[in-house]
XYZ file of C-alpha atoms in Angstrom:
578
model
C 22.445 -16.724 14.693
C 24.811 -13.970 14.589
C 24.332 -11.376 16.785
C 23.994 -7.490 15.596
C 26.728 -5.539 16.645
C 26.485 -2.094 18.229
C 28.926 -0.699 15.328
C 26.124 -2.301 12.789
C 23.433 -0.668 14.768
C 25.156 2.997 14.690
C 25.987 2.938 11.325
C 22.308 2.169 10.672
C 20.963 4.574 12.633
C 23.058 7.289 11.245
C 22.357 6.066 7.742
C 18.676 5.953 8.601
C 18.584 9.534 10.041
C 21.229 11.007 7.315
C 18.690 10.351 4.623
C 15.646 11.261 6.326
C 15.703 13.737 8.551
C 14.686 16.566 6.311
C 11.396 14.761 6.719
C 11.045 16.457 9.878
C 10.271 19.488 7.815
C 7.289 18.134 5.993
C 3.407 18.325 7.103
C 0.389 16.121 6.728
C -0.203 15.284 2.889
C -2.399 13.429 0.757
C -3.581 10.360 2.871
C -2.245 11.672 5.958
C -5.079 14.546 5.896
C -7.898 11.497 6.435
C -5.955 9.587 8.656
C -4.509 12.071 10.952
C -6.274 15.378 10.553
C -9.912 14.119 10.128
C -9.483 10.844 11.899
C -11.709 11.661 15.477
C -9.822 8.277 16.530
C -6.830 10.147 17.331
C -8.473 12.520 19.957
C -8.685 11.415 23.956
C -12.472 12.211 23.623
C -12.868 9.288 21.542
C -13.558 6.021 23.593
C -10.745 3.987 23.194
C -12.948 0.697 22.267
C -13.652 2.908 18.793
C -10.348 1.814 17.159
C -11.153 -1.443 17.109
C -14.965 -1.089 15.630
C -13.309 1.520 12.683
C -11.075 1.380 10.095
C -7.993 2.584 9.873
C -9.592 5.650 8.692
C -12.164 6.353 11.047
C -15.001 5.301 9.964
C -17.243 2.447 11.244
C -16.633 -0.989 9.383
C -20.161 -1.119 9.118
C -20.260 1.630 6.694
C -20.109 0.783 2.902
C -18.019 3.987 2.707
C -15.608 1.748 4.712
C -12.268 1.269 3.413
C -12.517 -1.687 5.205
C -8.693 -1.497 5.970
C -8.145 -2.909 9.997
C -5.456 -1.359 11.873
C -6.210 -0.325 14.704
C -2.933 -0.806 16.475
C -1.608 1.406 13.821
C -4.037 3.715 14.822
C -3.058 3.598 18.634
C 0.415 4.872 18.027
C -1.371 7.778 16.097
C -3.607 8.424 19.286
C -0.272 8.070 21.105
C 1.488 10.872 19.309
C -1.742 12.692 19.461
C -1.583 12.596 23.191
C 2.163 13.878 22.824
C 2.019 16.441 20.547
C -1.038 16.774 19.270
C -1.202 17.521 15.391
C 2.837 18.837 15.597
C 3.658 16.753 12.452
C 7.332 16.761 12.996
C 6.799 14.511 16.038
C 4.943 11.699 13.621
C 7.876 11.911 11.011
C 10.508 11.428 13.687
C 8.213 8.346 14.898
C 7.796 6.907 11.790
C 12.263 7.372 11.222
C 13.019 5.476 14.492
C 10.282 2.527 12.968
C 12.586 2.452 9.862
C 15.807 2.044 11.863
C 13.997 -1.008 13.996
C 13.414 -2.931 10.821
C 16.543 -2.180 9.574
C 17.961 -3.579 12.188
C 15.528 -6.729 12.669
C 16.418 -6.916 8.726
C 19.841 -7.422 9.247
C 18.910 -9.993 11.863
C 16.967 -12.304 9.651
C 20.022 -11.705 6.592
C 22.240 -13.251 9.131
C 20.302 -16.554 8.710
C 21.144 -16.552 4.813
C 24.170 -14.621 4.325
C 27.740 -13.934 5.706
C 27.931 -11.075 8.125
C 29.468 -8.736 5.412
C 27.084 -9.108 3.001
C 23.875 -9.368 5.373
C 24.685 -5.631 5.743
C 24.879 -4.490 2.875
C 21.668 -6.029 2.443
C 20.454 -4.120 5.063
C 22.355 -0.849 3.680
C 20.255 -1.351 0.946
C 17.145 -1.506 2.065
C 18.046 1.489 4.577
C 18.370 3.895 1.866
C 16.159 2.945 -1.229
C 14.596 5.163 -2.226
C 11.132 3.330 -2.981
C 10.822 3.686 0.952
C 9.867 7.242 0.944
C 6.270 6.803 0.626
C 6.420 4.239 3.764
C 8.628 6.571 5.748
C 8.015 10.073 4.883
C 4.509 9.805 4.703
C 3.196 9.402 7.967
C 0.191 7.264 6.642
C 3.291 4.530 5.908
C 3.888 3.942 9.759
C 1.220 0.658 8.295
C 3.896 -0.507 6.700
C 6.682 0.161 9.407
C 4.571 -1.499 12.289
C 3.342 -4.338 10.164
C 6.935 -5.086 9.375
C 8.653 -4.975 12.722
C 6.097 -7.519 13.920
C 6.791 -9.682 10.956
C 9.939 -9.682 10.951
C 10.131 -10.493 14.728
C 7.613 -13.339 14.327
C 9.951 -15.029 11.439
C 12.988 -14.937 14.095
C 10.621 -16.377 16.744
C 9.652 -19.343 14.464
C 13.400 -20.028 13.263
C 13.965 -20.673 17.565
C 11.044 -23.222 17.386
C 13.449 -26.523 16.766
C 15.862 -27.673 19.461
C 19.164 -29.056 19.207
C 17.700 -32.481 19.179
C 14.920 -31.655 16.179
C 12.349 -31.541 18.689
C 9.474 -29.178 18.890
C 9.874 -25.757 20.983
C 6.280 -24.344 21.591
C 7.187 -20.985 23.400
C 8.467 -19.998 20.320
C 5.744 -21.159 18.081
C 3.090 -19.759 20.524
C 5.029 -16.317 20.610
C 4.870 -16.294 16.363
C 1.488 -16.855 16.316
C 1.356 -13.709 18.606
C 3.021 -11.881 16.738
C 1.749 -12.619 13.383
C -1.884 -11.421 14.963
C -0.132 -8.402 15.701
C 1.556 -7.848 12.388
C -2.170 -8.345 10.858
C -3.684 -5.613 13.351
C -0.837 -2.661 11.886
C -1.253 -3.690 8.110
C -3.328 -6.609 6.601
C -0.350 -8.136 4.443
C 1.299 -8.964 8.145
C -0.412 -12.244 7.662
C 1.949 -13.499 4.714
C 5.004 -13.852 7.161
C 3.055 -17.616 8.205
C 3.665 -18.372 3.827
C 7.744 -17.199 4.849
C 7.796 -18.874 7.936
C 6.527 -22.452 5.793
C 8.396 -21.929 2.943
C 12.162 -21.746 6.008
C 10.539 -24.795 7.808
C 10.892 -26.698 4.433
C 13.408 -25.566 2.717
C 15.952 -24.306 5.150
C 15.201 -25.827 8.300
C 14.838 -29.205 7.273
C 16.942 -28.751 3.912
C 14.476 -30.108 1.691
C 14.350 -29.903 -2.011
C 11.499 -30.631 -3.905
C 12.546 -33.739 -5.685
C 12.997 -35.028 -2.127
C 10.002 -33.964 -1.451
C 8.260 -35.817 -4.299
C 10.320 -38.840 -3.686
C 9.331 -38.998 0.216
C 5.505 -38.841 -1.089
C 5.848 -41.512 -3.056
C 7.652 -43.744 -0.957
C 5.471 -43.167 1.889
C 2.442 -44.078 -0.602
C 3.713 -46.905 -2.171
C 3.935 -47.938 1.366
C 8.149 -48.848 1.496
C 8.392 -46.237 3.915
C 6.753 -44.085 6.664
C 7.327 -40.278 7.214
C 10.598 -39.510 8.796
C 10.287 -38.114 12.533
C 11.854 -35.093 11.342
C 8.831 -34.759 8.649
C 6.040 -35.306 11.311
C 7.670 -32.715 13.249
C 7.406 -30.425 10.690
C 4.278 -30.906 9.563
C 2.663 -30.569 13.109
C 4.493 -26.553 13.975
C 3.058 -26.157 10.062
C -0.812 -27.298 10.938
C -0.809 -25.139 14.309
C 0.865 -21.868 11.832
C -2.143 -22.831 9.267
C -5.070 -23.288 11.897
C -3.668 -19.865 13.557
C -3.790 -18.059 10.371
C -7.222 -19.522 9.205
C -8.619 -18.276 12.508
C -7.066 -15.087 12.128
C -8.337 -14.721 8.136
C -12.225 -15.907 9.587
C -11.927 -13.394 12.459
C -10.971 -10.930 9.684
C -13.902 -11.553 7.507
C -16.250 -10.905 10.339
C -14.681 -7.748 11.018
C -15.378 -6.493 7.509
C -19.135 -8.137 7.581
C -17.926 -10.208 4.627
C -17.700 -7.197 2.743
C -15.341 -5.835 0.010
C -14.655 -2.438 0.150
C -15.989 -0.277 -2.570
C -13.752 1.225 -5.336
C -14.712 3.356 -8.387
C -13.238 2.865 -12.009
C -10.708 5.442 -11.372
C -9.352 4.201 -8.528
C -7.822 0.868 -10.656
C -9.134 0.613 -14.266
C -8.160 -2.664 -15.133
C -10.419 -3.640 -12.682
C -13.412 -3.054 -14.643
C -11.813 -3.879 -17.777
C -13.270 -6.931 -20.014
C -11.114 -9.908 -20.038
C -8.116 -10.357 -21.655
C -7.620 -6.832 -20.546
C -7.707 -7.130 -16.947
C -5.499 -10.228 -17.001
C -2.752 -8.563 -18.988
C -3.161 -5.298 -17.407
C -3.031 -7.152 -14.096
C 0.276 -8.828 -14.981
C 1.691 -6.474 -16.491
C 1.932 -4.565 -13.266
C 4.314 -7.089 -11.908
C 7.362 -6.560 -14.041
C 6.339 -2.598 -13.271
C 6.634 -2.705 -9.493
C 9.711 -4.976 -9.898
C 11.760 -1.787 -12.195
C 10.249 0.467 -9.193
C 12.519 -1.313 -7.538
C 15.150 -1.814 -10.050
C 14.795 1.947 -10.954
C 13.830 4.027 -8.465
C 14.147 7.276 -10.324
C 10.311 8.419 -11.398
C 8.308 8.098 -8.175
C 4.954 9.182 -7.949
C 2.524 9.043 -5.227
C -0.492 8.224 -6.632
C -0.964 5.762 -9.619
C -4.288 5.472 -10.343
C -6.471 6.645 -13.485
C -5.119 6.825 -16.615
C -1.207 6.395 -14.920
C -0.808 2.941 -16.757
C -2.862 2.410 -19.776
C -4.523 -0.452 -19.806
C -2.816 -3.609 -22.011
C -5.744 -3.974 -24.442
C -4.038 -6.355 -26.722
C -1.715 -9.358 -27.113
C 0.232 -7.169 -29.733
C 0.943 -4.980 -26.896
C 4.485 -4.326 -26.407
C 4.732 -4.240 -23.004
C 3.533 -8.030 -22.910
C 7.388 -8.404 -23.432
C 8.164 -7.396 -20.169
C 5.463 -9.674 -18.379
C 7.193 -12.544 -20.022
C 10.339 -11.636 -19.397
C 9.617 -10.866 -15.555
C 8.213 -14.831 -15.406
C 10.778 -16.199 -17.514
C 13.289 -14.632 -14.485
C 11.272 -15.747 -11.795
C 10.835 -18.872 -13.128
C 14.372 -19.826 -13.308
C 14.993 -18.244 -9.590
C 12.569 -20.629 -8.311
C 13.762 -23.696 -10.245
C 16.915 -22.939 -8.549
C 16.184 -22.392 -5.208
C 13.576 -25.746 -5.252
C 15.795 -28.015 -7.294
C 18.889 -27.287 -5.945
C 20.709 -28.711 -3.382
C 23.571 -25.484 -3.519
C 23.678 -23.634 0.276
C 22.585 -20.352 -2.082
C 19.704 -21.976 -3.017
C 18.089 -21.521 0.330
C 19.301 -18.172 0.414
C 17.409 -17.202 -3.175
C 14.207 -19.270 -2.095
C 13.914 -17.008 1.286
C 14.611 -13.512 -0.876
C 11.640 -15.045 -3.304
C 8.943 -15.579 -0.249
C 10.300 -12.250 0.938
C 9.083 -10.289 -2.517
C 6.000 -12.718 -3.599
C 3.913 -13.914 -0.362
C 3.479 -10.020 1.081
C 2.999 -8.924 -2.180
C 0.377 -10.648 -3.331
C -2.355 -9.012 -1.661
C -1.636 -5.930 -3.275
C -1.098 -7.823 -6.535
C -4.505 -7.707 -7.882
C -3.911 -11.284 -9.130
C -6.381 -12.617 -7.059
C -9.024 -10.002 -5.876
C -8.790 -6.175 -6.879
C -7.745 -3.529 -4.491
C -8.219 -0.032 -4.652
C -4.762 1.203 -6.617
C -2.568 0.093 -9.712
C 0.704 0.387 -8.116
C 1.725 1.896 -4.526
C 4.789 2.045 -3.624
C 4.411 1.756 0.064
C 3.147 -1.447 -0.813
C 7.135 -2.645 -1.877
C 8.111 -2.082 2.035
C 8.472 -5.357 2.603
C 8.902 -7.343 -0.779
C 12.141 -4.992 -1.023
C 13.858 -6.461 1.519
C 13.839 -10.074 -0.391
C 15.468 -7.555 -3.445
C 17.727 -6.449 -1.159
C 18.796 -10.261 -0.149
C 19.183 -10.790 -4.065
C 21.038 -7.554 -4.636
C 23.358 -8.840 -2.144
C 23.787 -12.580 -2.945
C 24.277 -11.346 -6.515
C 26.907 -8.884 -5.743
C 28.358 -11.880 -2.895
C 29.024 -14.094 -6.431
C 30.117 -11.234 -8.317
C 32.620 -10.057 -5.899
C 34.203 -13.159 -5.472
C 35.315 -13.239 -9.118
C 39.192 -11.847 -8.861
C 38.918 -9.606 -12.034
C 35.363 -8.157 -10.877
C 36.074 -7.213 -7.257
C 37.447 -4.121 -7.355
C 34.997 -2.798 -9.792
C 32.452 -4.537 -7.908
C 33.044 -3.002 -4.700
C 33.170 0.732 -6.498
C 29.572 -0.146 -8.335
C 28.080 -1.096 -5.099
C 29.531 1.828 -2.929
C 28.152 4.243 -5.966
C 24.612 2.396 -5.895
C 24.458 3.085 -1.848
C 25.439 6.708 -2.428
C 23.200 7.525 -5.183
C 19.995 5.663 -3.809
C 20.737 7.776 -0.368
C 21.177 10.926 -1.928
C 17.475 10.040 -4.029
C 16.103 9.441 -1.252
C 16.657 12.831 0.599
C 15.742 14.468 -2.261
C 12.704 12.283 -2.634
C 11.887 13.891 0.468
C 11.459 17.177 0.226
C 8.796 16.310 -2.110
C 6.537 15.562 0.882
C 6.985 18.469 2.384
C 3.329 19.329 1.330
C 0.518 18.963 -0.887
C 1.570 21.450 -3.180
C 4.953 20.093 -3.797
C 3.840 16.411 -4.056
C 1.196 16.796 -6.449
C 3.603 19.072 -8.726
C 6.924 16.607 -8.208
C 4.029 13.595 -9.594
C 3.011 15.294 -12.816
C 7.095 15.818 -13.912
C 6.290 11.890 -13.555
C 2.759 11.660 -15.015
C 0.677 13.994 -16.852
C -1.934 11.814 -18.103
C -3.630 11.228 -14.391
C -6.495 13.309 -13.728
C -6.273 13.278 -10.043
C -3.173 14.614 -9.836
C -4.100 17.994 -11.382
C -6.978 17.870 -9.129
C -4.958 17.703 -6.162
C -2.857 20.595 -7.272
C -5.559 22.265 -7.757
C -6.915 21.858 -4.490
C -3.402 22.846 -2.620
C -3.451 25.621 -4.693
C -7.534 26.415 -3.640
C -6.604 26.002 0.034
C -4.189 29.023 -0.741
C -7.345 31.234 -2.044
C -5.418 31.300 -5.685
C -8.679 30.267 -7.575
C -7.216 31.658 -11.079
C -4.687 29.200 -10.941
C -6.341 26.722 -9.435
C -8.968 26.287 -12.277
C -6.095 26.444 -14.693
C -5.361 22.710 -12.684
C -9.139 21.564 -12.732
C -9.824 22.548 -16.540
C -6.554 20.325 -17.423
C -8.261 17.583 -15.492
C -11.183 17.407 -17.161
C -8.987 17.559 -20.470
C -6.599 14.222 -19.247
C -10.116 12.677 -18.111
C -12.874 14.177 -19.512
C -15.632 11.438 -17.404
C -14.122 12.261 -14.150
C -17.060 14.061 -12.454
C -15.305 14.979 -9.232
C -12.643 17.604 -12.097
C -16.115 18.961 -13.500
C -17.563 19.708 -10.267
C -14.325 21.483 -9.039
C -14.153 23.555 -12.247
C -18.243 24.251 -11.337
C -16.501 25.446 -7.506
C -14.080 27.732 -8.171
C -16.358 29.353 -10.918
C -18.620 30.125 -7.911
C -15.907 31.020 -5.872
C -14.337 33.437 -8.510
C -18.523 34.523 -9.047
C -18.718 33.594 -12.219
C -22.431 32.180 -11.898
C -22.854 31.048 -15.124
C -19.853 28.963 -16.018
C -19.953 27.591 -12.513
C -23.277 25.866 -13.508
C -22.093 24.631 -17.350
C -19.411 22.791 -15.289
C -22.233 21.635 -12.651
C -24.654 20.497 -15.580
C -21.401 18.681 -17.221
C -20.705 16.965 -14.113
C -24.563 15.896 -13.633
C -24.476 14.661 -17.478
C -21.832 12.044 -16.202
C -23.853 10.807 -13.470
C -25.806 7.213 -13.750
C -29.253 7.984 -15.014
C -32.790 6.805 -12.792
C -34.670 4.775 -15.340
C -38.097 5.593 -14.810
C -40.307 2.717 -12.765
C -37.199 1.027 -12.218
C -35.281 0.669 -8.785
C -32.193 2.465 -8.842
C -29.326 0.506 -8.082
C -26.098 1.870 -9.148
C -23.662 2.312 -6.185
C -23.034 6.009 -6.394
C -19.773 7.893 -4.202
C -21.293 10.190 -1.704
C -18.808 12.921 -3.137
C -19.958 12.855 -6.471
C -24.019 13.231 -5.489
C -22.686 16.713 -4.422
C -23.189 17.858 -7.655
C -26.819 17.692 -7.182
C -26.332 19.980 -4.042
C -23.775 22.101 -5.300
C -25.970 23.031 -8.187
C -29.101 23.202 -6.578
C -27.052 25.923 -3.805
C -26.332 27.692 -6.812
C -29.193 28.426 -8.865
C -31.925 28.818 -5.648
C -30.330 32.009 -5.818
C -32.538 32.647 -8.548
C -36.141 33.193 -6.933
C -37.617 31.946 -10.144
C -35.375 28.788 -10.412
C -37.191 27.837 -6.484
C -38.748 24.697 -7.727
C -35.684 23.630 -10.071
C -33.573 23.639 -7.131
C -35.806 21.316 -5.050
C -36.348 18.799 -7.627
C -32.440 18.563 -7.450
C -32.628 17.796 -3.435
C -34.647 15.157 -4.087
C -33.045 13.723 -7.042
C -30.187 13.441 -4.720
C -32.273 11.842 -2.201
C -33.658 9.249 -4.034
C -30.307 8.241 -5.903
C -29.108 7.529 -2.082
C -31.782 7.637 0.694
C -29.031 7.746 3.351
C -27.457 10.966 1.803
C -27.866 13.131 4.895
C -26.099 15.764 3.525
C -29.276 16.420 0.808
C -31.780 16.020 3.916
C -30.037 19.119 5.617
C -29.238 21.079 2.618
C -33.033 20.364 1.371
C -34.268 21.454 4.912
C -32.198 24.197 4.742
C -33.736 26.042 1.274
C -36.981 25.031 2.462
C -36.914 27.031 5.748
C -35.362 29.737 3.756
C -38.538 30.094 1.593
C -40.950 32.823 2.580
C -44.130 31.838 4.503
């Protein structure tokens, strides 16, 4: 393996901290507010032992309001810079720039195994300055992604030491993967896909199979003219100790989540809900979109849920085009890379398990999660883009009549992706400037005018702020959290009377109790504040007394473990005369 040289390493470094070290200069946004501001986990009162029993977000697994998302080691380096510096943002941004430049470096590492020592950097060139990173870098709620990466990254280069000179088995390495794969799980759940990459090098790279010589070993071995080669056996023993390892670590984290699923609402991904064949194309159809994310990183957005993607209702759709298209391609790549006996080969079937294994967790292909697209989310998959970029432009360059051009079209890609990228960042700089930078992207999700309203409502400007919340409830006209924020800043801008229209609008949209029948409709805490909101409102009204209690308890028994209506409830009723 080809060692990284301490040029390599500075010119990383000062490409890493040339494109983002205006992000010193942002604050805590958007998920950072729940994770760092809010998150009790971070403060030296908290007993240590409580990252480990919550989730990444603070609260208790145990909780359905759970995210159920595990990482608590990610959470220790938050309590770390906590203990540093305390909520000084600038200090988690700087953090989260020196993570970058270790997997940028670890990246080039593992593109020395595949590719020539110029064009393993400008793989990693690449990947330092793309500009889908932003998300993972700038916001400090990304260090998930940074941790989780470093640790699988260094587990794949412990597992390519695990065969000797002689094709014998190493253990130390093999023990120190597993290791490090449990690690890689603890900063970010996808961590666990690096035992799929460390198979897929074992088979195809390490022991230079293909798979007709795969097929053709089976069947000799059945038909009983042949046993397994040593060198087979060998393999297939490091693989059952990386597949026991990773079973016990998927069973361990089952038990941590109480066999739960978190809980997501309609908004949060559509398709989810959506009958079938809608799901399935809607689903799919979200593949070929991440990959021209990639492609394309022009029109980022942080947040791309509600109505960000409609849904693909129909086969007639369009847009089914592109999901073919995006198989067709990846179809072909892996013919290649499993049919071929080429030395690229290997290289295009290791940039493959680079962008499909830690994707698919996020891919909604085989169990929903709680967003349509996320860009953080490409962290790692982008570095098996990068590898293709690379081995692409490797071929290309190679041509005589192509190089020069080549080389101009590549040093213009690196310039322009950097430059995107520091730009890119000054959109984090806070809420009020992410929120507007996503709707020049998207104007048709409803949570994105919400959250400009909200910036804009933690500034006191109500007048515009409503402006925000009434085009909400225009883009999404069912989204009760818009209606009950129009109903707030009514009240807060005492206008009684529109405040509850809004409130009675918003209570309209909730699930209705059927009389004699258990209610069972999972209901978000959040939105059961309408009940209080509006009750708080019109118990201003002396005659209006009993309305306003019959709304407490509505709230009640929708949720029984709603403390907030106990205490608000408790509250009006002490404040009645005697």
């Amino acid at each position: 393996m080809a060692v990284v040289s301490w040029k390599e390493m500075l010119l990383l470094t000062g490409l890493v901290m040339g494109c983002y070290w205006n992000s010193l200069a942002c604050g805590f946004v958007f998920d950072d507010v729940s994770a760092i501001l809010d998150n009790k986990d971070l403060r030296p009162s908290t007993p240590l032992r409580n990252l480990f029993l919550n989730d990444f977000w603070g609260t208790p697994m145990a909780e359905e309001r759970s995210h159920k998302s595990y990482r608590p080691l990610t959470v220790l380096t938050f309590r770390l810079n906590y203990l540093f510096s305390e909520l000084s943002a600038a200090s988690y941004h700087l953090l989260n720039i020196v993570l970058h430049g270790v997997v940028c470096m670890l990246f080039l590492r593992v593109c020395r195994l595949f590719l020539d020592k110029t064009f393993s950097l400008l793989a990693a060139l690449l990947f330092a300055v793309h500009p889908i990173h932003t998300e993972a870098v700038t916001g400090v709620v990304g260090r998930a992604e940074l941790l989780s990466s470093i640790f699988l990254l260094a587990a794949f280069l412990a597992y390519t030491k695990s065969t000797s000179t002689d094709h014998s088995i190493v253990w130390p390495p093999i023990a120190l993967t597993v290791v490090l794969v449990a690690a890689a799980t603890l900063c970010k759940e996808q961590g666990i896909t690096v035992v799929g990459i460390c198979c897929v090098y074992e088979v195809f790279v390490a022991q230079g199979f293909t798979l007709p010589m795969m097929l053709d070993t089976v069947r000799q071995v059945l038909q009983g003219k042949d046993g397994f080669p040593y060198a087979v056996l060998q393999t297939l023993l490091k693989l059952i100790v990386l597949v026991i390892s990773t079973l016990l670590l998927v069973i361990v984290r089952v038990q941590v989540i109480q066999s739960q699923l978190p809980v997501f609402t309609r908004f949060d991904n559509p398709a989810a809900v959506s009958p079938t064949p809608s799901r399935q194309l809607t689903f799919n159809y979200l593949l070929p979109v991440n990959a021209w994310l990639l492609l394309n990183p022009s029109e980022l957005c942080c947040d791309w849920t509600m109505g960000t993607i409609p849904l693909v209702e129909s086969l007639l759709d369009l847009r089914n085009l592109a999901t073919v298209a995006f198989y067709v391609f990846l179809c072909l790549l892996a013919h290649y890379s499993v049919f071929s006996r080429h030395s690229s080969a290997k290289t295009v079937i290791m940039a493959l398990s680079l962008i499909v294994l830690p994707f698919i967790p996020a891919s909604n292909l085989f169990f929903p999660v709680g967003f349509v697209v996320a860009e953080r989310v490409l962290y790692v998959p982008s570095m098996g883009f990068c590898v293709l970029v690379a081995h692409g432009f490797k071929i290309v360059s190679h041509k005589e009549q192509l190089r020069k051009i080549s080389w101009l079209l590549i040093g213009v890609l690196l310039t322009t992706h950097a430059v995107k990228t520091f730009n890119r960042n000054w959109d984090w700089e806070s809420e009020y400037t992410l929120f507007t930078s996503a709707l020049k992207v998207n104007k048709n999700n409803a949570k994105l005018w919400n959250n400009v309203g909200h910036a804009l409502e933690n500034q006191n400007n109500y007048a515009m702020a409503l402006r925000y919340f009434l085009q909400a409830t225009r883009v999404q006209p069912d989204d009760i959290g818009a209606h009950m924020n129009v109903g707030r800043t009514y009240k807060n801008l005492n206008k009684s009377r529109e405040a509850e229209e809004a409130y009675l609008v918003a209570k309209s949209l909730m699930p209705q109790v059927i009389p004699g029948k258990k209610y069972a409709t999972r209901v978000a805490p959040n939105h059961l504040n309408v009940y209080i909101n509006l009750a708080n409102l019109i118990r201003a009204n002396d005659s209006r007394l009993e309305e306003a209690d019959q709304l407490y308890r509505q709230a009640i028994s929708m949720r029984p473990d709603f403390k907030q209506a106990y205490i608000s409830r408790q509250d009006f009723l002490d404040s009645l005369p005697i």
